[in-house]
mmCIF file of C-alpha atoms and ligand atoms in Angstrom:
data_model
loop_
_atom_site.group_PDB
_atom_site.id
_atom_site.type_symbol
_atom_site.label_atom_id
_atom_site.label_comp_id
_atom_site.label_asym_id
_atom_site.label_seq_id
_atom_site.Cartn_x
_atom_site.Cartn_y
_atom_site.Cartn_z
ATOM 1 C CA MET A 1 -15.983 -5.311 16.750
ATOM 2 C CA GLU A 2 -14.914 -6.030 13.296
ATOM 3 C CA ARG A 3 -12.468 -8.718 12.070
ATOM 4 C CA THR A 4 -9.562 -8.528 9.455
ATOM 5 C CA LEU A 5 -7.241 -11.098 7.752
ATOM 6 C CA ILE A 6 -3.773 -10.194 7.869
ATOM 7 C CA ILE A 7 -1.175 -12.025 5.837
ATOM 8 C CA LEU A 8 2.330 -11.426 6.420
ATOM 9 C CA LYS A 9 3.447 -12.224 2.476
ATOM 10 C CA PRO A 10 6.532 -14.320 1.895
ATOM 11 C CA ASP A 11 8.694 -11.379 1.411
ATOM 12 C CA ALA A 12 7.940 -10.401 4.836
ATOM 13 C CA VAL A 13 8.876 -13.664 6.215
ATOM 14 C CA GLN A 14 11.943 -13.929 4.089
ATOM 15 C CA ARG A 15 13.196 -10.518 4.977
ATOM 16 C CA GLY A 16 12.783 -11.367 8.611
ATOM 17 C CA LEU A 17 10.080 -8.708 9.061
ATOM 18 C CA SER A 18 7.633 -10.768 10.818
ATOM 19 C CA GLY A 19 8.244 -9.547 14.420
ATOM 20 C CA GLN A 20 8.235 -5.814 13.569
ATOM 21 C CA LEU A 21 4.983 -6.091 11.423
ATOM 22 C CA ILE A 22 3.159 -8.028 14.114
ATOM 23 C CA ALA A 23 4.296 -5.428 16.495
ATOM 24 C CA ARG A 24 2.595 -2.570 14.591
ATOM 25 C CA PHE A 25 -0.615 -4.293 14.658
ATOM 26 C CA GLU A 26 -0.324 -5.052 18.259
ATOM 27 C CA GLN A 27 0.547 -1.523 19.132
ATOM 28 C CA ARG A 28 -2.191 -0.064 16.910
ATOM 29 C CA GLY A 29 -4.417 -1.811 19.613
ATOM 30 C CA LEU A 30 -6.221 -4.472 17.349
ATOM 31 C CA ARG A 31 -6.389 -7.896 19.292
ATOM 32 C CA ILE A 32 -4.978 -10.906 17.856
ATOM 33 C CA ILE A 33 -7.471 -14.049 17.910
ATOM 34 C CA GLY A 34 -5.795 -16.273 15.673
ATOM 35 C CA MET A 35 -2.277 -16.590 14.428
ATOM 36 C CA LYS A 36 -0.045 -19.285 12.680
ATOM 37 C CA PHE A 37 2.933 -19.864 10.181
ATOM 38 C CA ILE A 38 1.922 -21.748 7.038
ATOM 39 C CA ALA A 39 2.496 -22.459 3.512
ATOM 40 C CA VAL A 40 -0.380 -21.437 1.319
ATOM 41 C CA SER A 41 -1.456 -24.015 -1.183
ATOM 42 C CA ARG A 42 -2.234 -22.779 -4.716
ATOM 43 C CA GLU A 43 -5.895 -24.141 -4.099
ATOM 44 C CA LEU A 44 -6.132 -21.815 -0.956
ATOM 45 C CA ALA A 45 -4.380 -19.099 -2.935
ATOM 46 C CA GLN A 46 -6.708 -19.046 -5.788
ATOM 47 C CA LYS A 47 -9.450 -19.002 -3.306
ATOM 48 C CA HIS A 48 -8.269 -16.036 -1.520
ATOM 49 C CA TYR A 49 -7.585 -14.011 -4.487
ATOM 50 C CA ALA A 50 -10.650 -15.240 -6.605
ATOM 51 C CA ILE A 51 -11.657 -11.510 -7.066
ATOM 52 C CA HIS A 52 -8.506 -11.079 -9.083
ATOM 53 C CA GLU A 53 -8.829 -13.801 -11.450
ATOM 54 C CA GLY A 54 -8.343 -12.670 -15.212
ATOM 55 C CA LYS A 55 -6.347 -9.585 -14.172
ATOM 56 C CA SER A 56 -2.811 -9.551 -15.795
ATOM 57 C CA PHE A 57 -1.144 -9.861 -12.257
ATOM 58 C CA TYR A 58 -3.256 -12.773 -11.160
ATOM 59 C CA GLU A 59 -0.813 -15.382 -12.079
ATOM 60 C CA GLY A 60 2.132 -13.582 -10.533
ATOM 61 C CA LEU A 61 0.122 -12.847 -7.349
ATOM 62 C CA VAL A 62 -0.770 -16.546 -6.820
ATOM 63 C CA ASN A 63 3.128 -17.439 -7.598
ATOM 64 C CA TYR A 64 4.008 -14.636 -5.012
ATOM 65 C CA ILE A 65 1.695 -15.625 -2.129
ATOM 66 C CA THR A 66 2.740 -19.562 -2.639
ATOM 67 C CA SER A 67 6.254 -18.661 -2.892
ATOM 68 C CA GLY A 68 7.379 -19.272 0.709
ATOM 69 C CA PRO A 69 5.654 -19.692 4.065
ATOM 70 C CA VAL A 70 3.418 -16.810 5.359
ATOM 71 C CA VAL A 71 1.953 -15.634 8.725
ATOM 72 C CA VAL A 72 -1.708 -15.266 9.082
ATOM 73 C CA ILE A 73 -3.253 -13.377 11.532
ATOM 74 C CA ALA A 74 -6.797 -12.603 12.610
ATOM 75 C CA LEU A 75 -7.441 -9.599 14.230
ATOM 76 C CA GLU A 76 -10.255 -8.097 16.078
ATOM 77 C CA GLY A 77 -11.278 -4.501 16.951
ATOM 78 C CA THR A 78 -13.558 -1.406 16.736
ATOM 79 C CA ASN A 79 -12.939 -0.508 12.771
ATOM 80 C CA ALA A 80 -10.433 -3.164 12.412
ATOM 81 C CA ILE A 81 -10.798 -3.233 8.797
ATOM 82 C CA GLN A 82 -9.992 0.713 8.107
ATOM 83 C CA ALA A 83 -7.428 0.525 11.025
ATOM 84 C CA ALA A 84 -5.449 -2.372 9.613
ATOM 85 C CA ARG A 85 -5.619 -0.784 6.173
ATOM 86 C CA ASN A 86 -4.154 2.497 7.182
ATOM 87 C CA THR A 87 -1.406 0.697 9.182
ATOM 88 C CA ILE A 88 -0.595 -1.359 5.917
ATOM 89 C CA GLY A 89 -0.628 1.459 3.574
ATOM 90 C CA ALA A 90 -1.754 1.879 -0.032
ATOM 91 C CA THR A 91 -1.633 -0.956 -2.367
ATOM 92 C CA ARG A 92 1.056 0.629 -4.492
ATOM 93 C CA PRO A 93 3.935 1.319 -2.010
ATOM 94 C CA ASN A 94 5.519 4.236 -4.260
ATOM 95 C CA GLU A 95 2.027 5.895 -2.916
ATOM 96 C CA ALA A 96 1.894 4.685 0.419
ATOM 97 C CA ALA A 97 2.440 7.163 3.424
ATOM 98 C CA PRO A 98 5.565 7.213 5.441
ATOM 99 C CA GLY A 99 4.894 5.686 8.771
ATOM 100 C CA SER A 100 2.574 2.760 6.965
ATOM 101 C CA ILE A 101 4.168 -0.570 6.510
ATOM 102 C CA ARG A 102 4.300 -0.513 3.060
ATOM 103 C CA GLY A 103 5.444 3.244 3.143
ATOM 104 C CA ASP A 104 8.389 2.186 5.395
ATOM 105 C CA PHE A 105 9.482 -1.197 4.114
ATOM 106 C CA ALA A 106 8.263 -1.837 0.326
ATOM 107 C CA ILE A 107 8.655 -0.204 -3.043
ATOM 108 C CA GLU A 108 6.855 -2.247 -5.448
ATOM 109 C CA VAL A 109 3.230 -3.492 -5.770
ATOM 110 C CA GLY A 110 3.981 -7.185 -6.561
ATOM 111 C CA ARG A 111 6.099 -7.226 -3.287
ATOM 112 C CA ASN A 112 4.092 -5.230 -0.967
ATOM 113 C CA LEU A 113 4.612 -7.295 2.212
ATOM 114 C CA VAL A 114 1.158 -7.573 3.717
ATOM 115 C CA HIS A 115 -2.460 -8.449 3.162
ATOM 116 C CA GLY A 116 -5.457 -6.803 4.979
ATOM 117 C CA SER A 117 -9.158 -7.409 4.127
ATOM 118 C CA ASP A 118 -11.195 -4.786 2.398
ATOM 119 C CA SER A 119 -14.589 -5.004 4.210
ATOM 120 C CA PRO A 120 -16.187 -6.571 7.390
ATOM 121 C CA GLU A 121 -17.933 -8.968 5.262
ATOM 122 C CA ASN A 122 -14.660 -10.199 3.636
ATOM 123 C CA GLY A 123 -12.703 -9.941 7.061
ATOM 124 C CA LEU A 124 -15.124 -12.931 8.232
ATOM 125 C CA ILE A 125 -15.094 -14.710 4.814
ATOM 126 C CA GLU A 126 -11.142 -14.732 4.671
ATOM 127 C CA ILE A 127 -10.785 -15.671 8.172
ATOM 128 C CA ALA A 128 -12.841 -18.587 7.580
ATOM 129 C CA ASN A 129 -10.535 -19.566 4.793
ATOM 130 C CA PHE A 130 -7.894 -19.766 6.660
ATOM 131 C CA PHE A 131 -8.628 -20.622 10.128
ATOM 132 C CA ASN A 132 -10.746 -23.312 11.830
ATOM 133 C CA GLU A 133 -13.037 -22.241 14.625
ATOM 134 C CA PRO A 134 -10.926 -24.039 17.225
ATOM 135 C CA GLU A 135 -7.744 -22.055 15.946
ATOM 136 C CA LEU A 136 -9.626 -18.842 16.743
ATOM 137 C CA VAL A 137 -9.487 -17.534 20.427
ATOM 138 C CA SER A 138 -12.118 -15.426 22.114
ATOM 139 C CA TRP A 139 -10.451 -13.786 25.022
ATOM 140 C CA ALA A 140 -10.709 -10.461 26.998
ATOM 141 C CA ARG A 141 -7.332 -8.456 26.904
ATOM 142 C CA SER A 142 -6.415 -6.858 30.243
ATOM 143 C CA THR A 143 -5.778 -3.549 28.380
ATOM 144 C CA ASP A 144 -8.932 -3.768 26.473
ATOM 145 C CA SER A 145 -10.876 -0.777 28.373
ATOM 146 C CA TRP A 146 -7.707 1.398 27.743
ATOM 147 C CA ILE A 147 -7.979 0.980 23.979
ATOM 148 C CA PHE A 148 -11.598 0.421 23.197
ATOM 149 C CA GLU A 149 -14.127 2.952 24.926
HETATM 150 P P1 IDP B 1 -4.518 -4.742 -1.474
HETATM 151 O O1 IDP B 1 -3.450 -5.815 -1.118
HETATM 152 O O2 IDP B 1 -3.907 -3.292 -1.310
HETATM 153 O O3 IDP B 1 -5.961 -4.800 -0.731
HETATM 154 P P2 IDP B 1 -5.814 -5.459 -4.062
HETATM 155 O O4 IDP B 1 -6.147 -4.623 -5.222
HETATM 156 O O5 IDP B 1 -6.638 -6.095 -3.422
HETATM 157 O O6 IDP B 1 -4.639 -4.660 -2.858
HETATM 158 O O7 IDP B 1 -4.679 -6.321 -5.047
HETATM 159 C C1 IDP B 1 -4.152 -7.646 -4.247
HETATM 160 C C2 IDP B 1 -2.620 -7.806 -4.288
HETATM 161 O O8 IDP B 1 -2.195 -8.004 -5.577
HETATM 162 C C3 IDP B 1 -1.648 -6.587 -3.925
HETATM 163 O O9 IDP B 1 -1.725 -6.680 -2.318
HETATM 164 C C4 IDP B 1 -0.420 -6.924 -4.781
HETATM 165 O O10 IDP B 1 0.109 -7.744 -4.007
HETATM 166 C C5 IDP B 1 -1.256 -7.463 -6.029
HETATM 167 N N1 IDP B 1 -1.467 -6.542 -7.014
HETATM 168 C C6 IDP B 1 -2.393 -5.649 -7.361
HETATM 169 N N2 IDP B 1 -2.250 -4.770 -8.106
HETATM 170 C C7 IDP B 1 -0.984 -5.382 -8.860
HETATM 171 C C8 IDP B 1 -0.284 -4.837 -10.062
HETATM 172 O O11 IDP B 1 -0.982 -3.897 -10.757
HETATM 173 N N3 IDP B 1 0.839 -5.573 -10.424
HETATM 174 C C9 IDP B 1 1.333 -6.510 -9.674
HETATM 175 N N4 IDP B 1 0.479 -6.928 -8.439
HETATM 176 C C10 IDP B 1 -0.445 -6.207 -8.131
HETATM 177 MG MG1 MG B 2 -7.452 -6.266 -1.642
#
């Protein structure tokens, strides 16, 4: 089982898309193990996006993710990283396939609605950055055997 951190970014919350976007991950079959509605501090934003420090869009990116409340979600499942990234769609919404979140709801890279971890290792690191251990729930979903073989 892999774990991935999903963030519904401030544009998703402001546009009232949170419910629809959560539904897409649920219907994909990924199991929610943590979820909360928070304001991201600048410090946490800088930590989360440290890999992009120095890039031309870095300042704008930190401003974007701290510009309003977000929903952070920890998901678990087989191939959770790739499954979630496919559900999210390509980084640049103009290149994202229709049917993906970005392909259906977004148009610009700086307002691309959702974050998803890019590797199993980063999934664990990013979840630990946003959640305390007691905020993560280990549970058996009654439908698990119909979703995971
Ligand atoms: P990802 O979110 O698809 O993993 P990354 O390359 O990790 O994409 O970039 C992190 C975030 O930085 C993107 O989701 C997007 O919000 C922002 N970003 C990436 N490239 C650009 C850019 O060229 N201009 C503005 N924002 C960008
Ligand atoms: Mg990324």
